[in-house]
CSV table of C-alpha atoms in Angstrom, one decimal:
chain,number,residue,atom,x,y,z
I,61,MET,CA,-6.7,-17.9,16.1
I,62,ASN,CA,-7.1,-18.3,13.0
I,63,LYS,CA,-4.0,-16.7,11.0
I,64,GLY,CA,-5.8,-16.6,7.7
I,65,ASN,CA,-6.6,-18.6,4.6
I,66,LYS,CA,-4.5,-17.1,1.9
I,67,LYS,CA,-6.4,-19.0,-0.5
I,68,ASP,CA,-9.5,-16.4,-0.4
I,69,THR,CA,-7.6,-13.4,-1.6
I,70,PRO,CA,-10.0,-13.3,-4.4
I,71,THR,CA,-13.3,-13.0,-2.1
I,72,THR,CA,-11.6,-10.4,0.3
I,73,ILE,CA,-10.7,-8.6,-2.0
I,74,ALA,CA,-13.7,-8.4,-3.4
I,75,GLN,CA,-14.8,-7.8,0.2
I,76,LEU,CA,-12.3,-4.9,-0.1
I,77,VAL,CA,-13.6,-3.2,-3.1
I,78,GLU,CA,-17.6,-3.3,-1.7
I,79,SER,CA,-16.5,-1.9,1.5
I,80,SER,CA,-14.8,1.0,-0.5
I,81,ASN,CA,-17.5,2.0,-2.6
I,82,GLN,CA,-19.5,2.4,-0.1
I,83,SER,CA,-17.5,4.2,2.1
I,84,GLY,CA,-17.0,6.7,-0.9
I,85,GLY,CA,-13.5,5.1,-1.5
I,86,GLU,CA,-12.2,6.8,1.6
I,87,ALA,CA,-9.5,4.8,3.6
I,88,THR,CA,-11.7,4.0,5.9
I,89,TYR,CA,-9.9,0.7,8.9
I,90,GLN,CA,-12.4,-2.4,8.6
I,91,ASN,CA,-11.1,-5.1,10.4
I,92,MET,CA,-11.5,-8.3,8.0
I,93,LYS,CA,-11.5,-11.5,10.7
I,94,SER,CA,-13.8,-11.4,13.4
I,95,GLY,CA,-11.9,-11.2,16.4
I,96,VAL,CA,-8.6,-9.4,16.9
I,97,ARG,CA,-5.6,-10.2,14.3
I,98,ASN,CA,-2.5,-10.3,16.0
I,99,ILE,CA,-0.7,-6.9,14.2
I,100,GLY,CA,2.3,-6.0,16.5
I,101,ALA,CA,4.7,-2.8,18.5
I,102,GLY,CA,12.3,3.0,17.0
I,103,GLY,CA,15.1,5.1,16.0
I,104,PHE,CA,18.9,6.5,16.1
I,105,ASP,CA,18.4,10.2,17.5
I,106,LYS,CA,22.0,11.4,15.6
I,107,GLY,CA,22.4,11.4,12.2
I,108,SER,CA,25.9,11.9,10.9
I,109,ASN,CA,24.0,14.1,7.7
I,110,ARG,CA,21.0,16.5,7.3
I,111,VAL,CA,19.3,16.7,4.1
I,112,ASN,CA,16.3,19.1,2.9
I,113,ILE,CA,13.8,17.3,1.4
I,114,LEU,CA,11.0,19.6,2.0
I,115,ASP,CA,10.9,21.5,-1.7
I,116,ARG,CA,10.9,18.2,-3.4
I,117,LEU,CA,8.5,16.7,-1.8
I,118,ILE,CA,5.8,20.3,-2.1
I,119,GLU,CA,7.4,20.0,-6.0
I,120,LYS,CA,5.9,16.4,-6.1
I,121,ASN,CA,2.7,17.1,-4.7
I,122,MET,CA,3.1,14.6,-1.3
I,123,LEU,CA,1.6,15.0,1.8
I,124,VAL,CA,3.2,18.1,3.2
I,125,ALA,CA,2.1,21.9,4.1
I,126,GLY,CA,2.5,23.9,0.7
I,127,SER,CA,1.5,21.1,-1.7
I,128,ASN,CA,-1.7,21.1,-3.6
I,129,LEU,CA,-3.1,17.8,-2.6
I,130,GLY,CA,-6.2,17.8,-1.6
I,131,ARG,CA,-7.5,17.8,1.8
I,132,ASN,CA,-9.6,13.7,1.1
I,133,ILE,CA,-6.1,12.5,0.6
I,134,GLN,CA,-4.7,13.7,4.2
I,135,ASP,CA,-8.0,12.5,5.3
I,136,ASP,CA,-7.5,9.7,4.2
I,137,TYR,CA,-4.5,9.0,5.0
I,138,ARG,CA,-4.7,10.0,8.7
I,139,ARG,CA,-7.5,6.6,8.2
I,140,VAL,CA,-4.6,4.8,6.5
I,141,LYS,CA,-2.5,4.9,9.7
I,142,ARG,CA,-4.2,5.3,12.6
I,143,PRO,CA,-4.6,1.5,13.5
I,144,LEU,CA,-1.0,1.1,12.0
I,145,VAL,CA,0.5,3.9,14.8
I,146,SER,CA,-1.8,1.9,17.5
I,147,ASN,CA,-0.4,-1.7,16.7
I,148,ALA,CA,3.1,0.0,16.5
I,149,CYS,CA,2.8,2.2,20.0
I,150,GLY,CA,-1.1,2.7,21.2
I,151,LYS,CA,-3.0,0.4,22.6
I,152,ASN,CA,-2.4,-2.5,20.7
I,153,LYS,CA,1.4,-2.3,20.7
I,154,LEU,CA,0.9,-5.7,23.0
I,155,MET,CA,-0.6,-8.0,20.5
I,156,VAL,CA,2.1,-7.8,18.3
I,157,GLU,CA,5.7,-8.6,18.1
I,158,ARG,CA,7.5,-5.5,16.2
I,159,GLY,CA,4.8,-3.7,15.3
I,160,ASN,CA,6.9,-0.5,15.1
I,161,LEU,CA,7.8,-2.3,11.8
I,162,ILE,CA,6.3,-1.5,8.8
I,163,LEU,CA,7.3,-2.9,5.1
I,164,VAL,CA,5.5,-1.5,2.2
I,165,THR,CA,5.4,-3.2,-0.6
I,166,SER,CA,3.0,-4.3,-3.3
I,167,SER,CA,2.7,-7.5,-5.9
I,168,ILE,CA,3.8,-6.0,-9.3
I,169,PRO,CA,5.9,-2.5,-10.3
I,170,GLY,CA,3.7,0.2,-10.8
I,171,GLU,CA,1.2,0.5,-7.9
I,172,GLY,CA,1.9,3.5,-6.6
I,173,LYS,CA,4.4,1.9,-3.5
I,174,THR,CA,6.6,4.3,-3.2
I,175,TYR,CA,4.1,7.5,-3.4
I,176,SER,CA,2.4,5.5,-0.6
I,177,SER,CA,5.3,4.6,1.7
I,178,VAL,CA,6.7,8.5,1.5
I,179,ASN,CA,3.0,9.7,2.5
I,180,LEU,CA,2.4,7.0,5.4
I,181,ALA,CA,5.6,7.8,6.5
I,182,LEU,CA,4.9,11.7,6.4
I,183,SER,CA,1.7,11.7,7.7
I,184,ILE,CA,2.8,9.4,11.2
I,185,ALA,CA,5.3,12.2,11.5
I,186,GLN,CA,2.5,14.2,12.5
I,187,GLU,CA,1.8,12.7,15.1
I,188,VAL,CA,2.8,14.1,18.4
I,189,ASP,CA,3.8,11.1,20.2
I,190,ASN,CA,6.0,9.7,17.9
I,191,THR,CA,8.9,10.3,15.1
I,192,VAL,CA,9.2,8.1,11.7
I,193,LEU,CA,12.5,6.5,10.4
I,194,LEU,CA,11.8,5.7,6.4
I,195,VAL,CA,14.5,3.2,5.1
I,196,ASP,CA,14.9,2.5,1.4
I,197,CYS,CA,15.0,-1.1,1.0
I,198,ASP,CA,14.9,-0.8,-2.7
I,199,VAL,CA,17.9,-1.0,-3.8
I,200,ALA,CA,17.6,-1.7,-7.6
I,201,LYS,CA,15.0,0.9,-7.9
I,202,GLN,CA,15.9,3.1,-5.3
I,203,GLY,CA,12.5,4.6,-5.6
I,204,VAL,CA,12.4,6.7,-1.9
I,205,SER,CA,16.0,7.8,-2.5
I,206,ARG,CA,15.4,9.0,-5.7
I,207,LEU,CA,12.2,10.9,-5.1
I,208,LEU,CA,13.6,12.7,-2.4
I,209,GLY,CA,17.4,13.7,-3.8
I,210,VAL,CA,19.3,11.2,-1.8
I,211,ASN,CA,20.0,8.2,-4.3
I,212,GLY,CA,23.8,7.7,-4.8
I,213,SER,CA,24.5,8.2,-0.3
I,214,ARG,CA,25.3,5.7,1.7
I,215,GLY,CA,22.7,3.6,3.1
I,216,LEU,CA,21.2,0.1,4.2
I,217,SER,CA,23.3,-2.0,1.6
I,218,ASP,CA,26.3,-0.3,2.9
I,219,VAL,CA,25.4,-0.8,6.4
I,220,LEU,CA,25.0,-4.4,5.8
I,221,GLU,CA,27.9,-5.0,3.9
I,222,SER,CA,30.7,-3.5,5.7
I,223,ASP,CA,30.9,-4.3,9.8
I,224,LYS,CA,32.5,-1.1,10.2
I,225,LEU,CA,29.3,1.5,9.7
I,226,THR,CA,26.2,1.4,11.7
I,227,LEU,CA,23.0,2.7,10.9
I,228,ALA,CA,23.9,5.8,12.9
I,229,ASP,CA,26.4,6.9,9.7
I,230,VAL,CA,24.1,6.3,7.1
I,231,LEU,CA,20.9,8.1,8.8
I,232,MET,CA,19.9,11.1,7.5
I,233,GLN,CA,18.2,14.2,9.7
I,234,THR,CA,15.7,16.0,7.3
I,235,ASP,CA,14.0,19.5,7.4
I,236,VAL,CA,10.7,17.3,8.2
I,237,GLN,CA,9.7,17.3,11.4
I,238,ASN,CA,10.2,14.0,13.2
I,239,LEU,CA,11.1,12.6,9.8
I,240,ARG,CA,14.7,10.9,9.8
I,241,LEU,CA,15.9,8.4,6.4
I,242,VAL,CA,18.0,6.0,5.4
I,243,SER,CA,18.7,5.8,1.6
I,244,ALA,CA,19.0,2.5,-0.2
I,245,GLY,CA,22.8,2.7,-0.7
I,246,LYS,CA,24.6,1.4,-3.8
I,247,HIS,CA,23.8,-1.4,-5.8
I,248,ASN,CA,24.3,-5.0,-4.6
I,249,GLU,CA,24.1,-8.3,-6.4
I,250,SER,CA,24.0,-9.7,-3.1
I,251,MET,CA,21.3,-8.1,-1.7
I,252,ALA,CA,18.7,-11.1,-1.1
I,253,GLU,CA,21.6,-12.3,0.9
I,254,LEU,CA,22.1,-9.5,2.7
I,255,LEU,CA,19.0,-9.0,3.9
I,256,ALA,CA,18.8,-12.7,5.1
I,257,SER,CA,22.1,-12.1,7.1
I,258,GLN,CA,22.6,-12.0,10.8
I,259,ARG,CA,23.3,-8.5,10.5
I,260,MET,CA,20.7,-7.7,9.5
I,261,SER,CA,18.6,-9.5,12.0
I,262,ALA,CA,20.8,-7.9,14.8
I,263,LEU,CA,19.7,-4.7,13.6
I,264,VAL,CA,16.0,-5.3,13.0
I,265,ASP,CA,16.2,-6.5,16.4
I,266,GLU,CA,17.8,-3.4,17.8
I,267,ILE,CA,15.9,-0.9,16.6
I,268,ALA,CA,12.7,-2.8,17.3
I,269,SER,CA,13.1,-3.2,21.0
I,270,ARG,CA,15.2,-0.1,21.7
I,271,TYR,CA,13.1,3.1,20.3
I,272,THR,CA,9.8,2.3,20.4
I,273,ASP,CA,8.9,5.2,20.3
I,274,ARG,CA,10.1,5.2,16.6
I,275,ILE,CA,8.1,4.1,13.9
I,276,ILE,CA,10.0,2.7,11.3
I,277,ILE,CA,8.9,2.2,7.9
I,278,PHE,CA,10.6,-0.1,5.2
I,279,ASP,CA,10.1,0.6,1.1
I,280,GLY,CA,10.6,-2.7,0.0
I,281,PRO,CA,10.4,-3.9,-3.7
I,282,PRO,CA,7.5,-5.5,-5.0
I,283,LEU,CA,6.9,-9.3,-3.6
I,284,LEU,CA,6.5,-11.1,-7.2
I,285,PRO,CA,10.0,-9.9,-8.8
I,286,THR,CA,12.7,-10.5,-6.4
I,287,PRO,CA,12.9,-12.8,-3.2
I,288,GLN,CA,14.6,-9.9,-1.2
I,289,THR,CA,10.9,-8.6,0.1
I,290,GLN,CA,9.9,-11.8,1.5
I,291,ILE,CA,12.6,-12.1,3.5
I,292,LEU,CA,11.8,-8.6,4.7
I,293,ALA,CA,8.3,-9.3,5.5
I,294,GLY,CA,9.5,-12.1,8.1
I,295,LEU,CA,12.1,-9.2,9.9
I,296,VAL,CA,8.7,-6.8,10.5
I,297,GLY,CA,5.4,-7.1,12.0
I,298,GLN,CA,3.3,-4.8,10.3
I,299,VAL,CA,2.8,-5.6,6.4
I,300,VAL,CA,1.0,-2.9,4.1
I,301,PHE,CA,0.3,-4.2,0.6
I,302,VAL,CA,-0.7,-1.5,-1.6
I,303,VAL,CA,-2.7,-2.3,-4.8
I,304,GLU,CA,-3.7,-0.5,-7.5
I,305,ALA,CA,-7.5,-1.0,-8.1
I,306,GLY,CA,-9.2,-1.6,-10.9
I,307,LYS,CA,-5.8,-2.6,-12.2
I,308,THR,CA,-3.9,-5.3,-10.5
I,309,PRO,CA,-5.1,-9.1,-11.6
I,310,GLN,CA,-6.5,-11.0,-8.3
I,311,SER,CA,-4.5,-14.0,-9.0
I,312,LEU,CA,-1.2,-11.8,-9.0
I,313,VAL,CA,-2.4,-10.7,-5.9
I,314,SER,CA,-2.8,-13.4,-4.7
I,315,GLU,CA,0.4,-15.1,-5.4
I,316,ALA,CA,2.1,-12.5,-3.7
I,317,LEU,CA,0.1,-12.2,-0.2
I,318,ALA,CA,0.9,-15.8,-0.2
I,319,LEU,CA,4.4,-15.2,0.3
I,320,ILE,CA,3.9,-13.1,3.4
I,321,PRO,CA,4.3,-15.2,6.6
I,322,GLU,CA,0.5,-15.6,7.5
I,323,GLU,CA,1.4,-14.5,11.2
I,324,GLN,CA,1.8,-11.6,10.1
I,325,ALA,CA,-0.7,-8.6,10.6
I,326,THR,CA,-1.1,-7.2,6.3
I,327,GLY,CA,-3.4,-4.6,5.9
I,328,LEU,CA,-4.6,-4.0,2.0
I,329,LEU,CA,-4.1,-0.5,0.9
I,330,LEU,CA,-6.2,0.4,-2.5
I,331,ASN,CA,-4.7,2.8,-4.2
I,332,LYS,CA,-6.1,5.3,-6.7
I,333,ASN,CA,-9.8,3.8,-5.8
I,334,GLU,CA,-12.6,6.6,-6.9
I,335,GLY,CA,-15.8,4.5,-5.4
I,336,ILE,CA,-18.8,5.9,-5.8
I,337,SER,CA,-17.5,9.4,-4.8
I,338,GLY,CA,-15.6,9.8,-8.1
I,339,ARG,CA,-12.3,11.1,-6.6
I,340,GLY,CA,-8.9,9.0,-6.3
I,341,GLY,CA,-8.4,7.9,-2.7
I,342,TYR,CA,-7.3,5.1,-1.0
I,343,TYR,CA,-9.0,2.2,1.1
I,344,TYR,CA,-7.2,-0.1,4.4
I,345,GLY,CA,-8.7,-3.1,5.2
I,346,TYR,CA,-6.6,-5.8,6.7
I,347,TYR,CA,-6.3,-9.0,4.8
I,348,GLY,CA,-7.3,-12.3,6.0
I,349,ASP,CA,-10.6,-15.4,5.8
I,350,GLU,CA,-13.8,-14.9,7.9
I,351,ASP,CA,-13.8,-17.1,11.1
């Protein structure tokens, strides 16, 4: 199977924009390759903490009942999550190793990555058969942790740094059904090395194989400013790559995508795309060249 030529990014981005315009800017699933691209397929049910995040989510107009987020955006995320859930726990789960581990990233800051991570987690949490663990891996910015008001609490970096802590020690129950959370933890200058450690590898192995009904979403830093996300991309089964429509230069997108292992199932999420409908929306399609 052709795993995709990452030199063909401008053509692929153009296809995404053209297809999204034709669909009115909606997050329509489209496989960009002929044949099926390998895309693959968790959690700890008792956390030591409980946090209330629902009010903050409503205040921030996220994808929960009671917010003012439009029905169109809710439907967009339903379209975005469908192939991801299928690859993680559905009919395609045998085709992708660690498909229940999903990394959300972008090329540069400011493309809506964290917003997309949280809303994607909230949308998947509405599934009948799955639960979601959202992990903030951006220790420097702590976007997810700040948005949800849990920055400053023990999190991923603390678990990786100390052999006395487990993920269960820092896992947080939330007041959103089926959603659990792990914050970024304290700032650590050696985070790249910690993510590349055997401890991180063992942690990922356990949650991928032991909890196959749980989908784990890692909110990683943008790819270009830091090496951390490239390490994370090698640990997961699926990558959601957020691109801000009309802003991100194709050269940066191409440079960032080249850092993702070719065997990874990489989907492009075109964010803030208006298309012909004149409304903001999302478009999702798989990255790769035509066979």
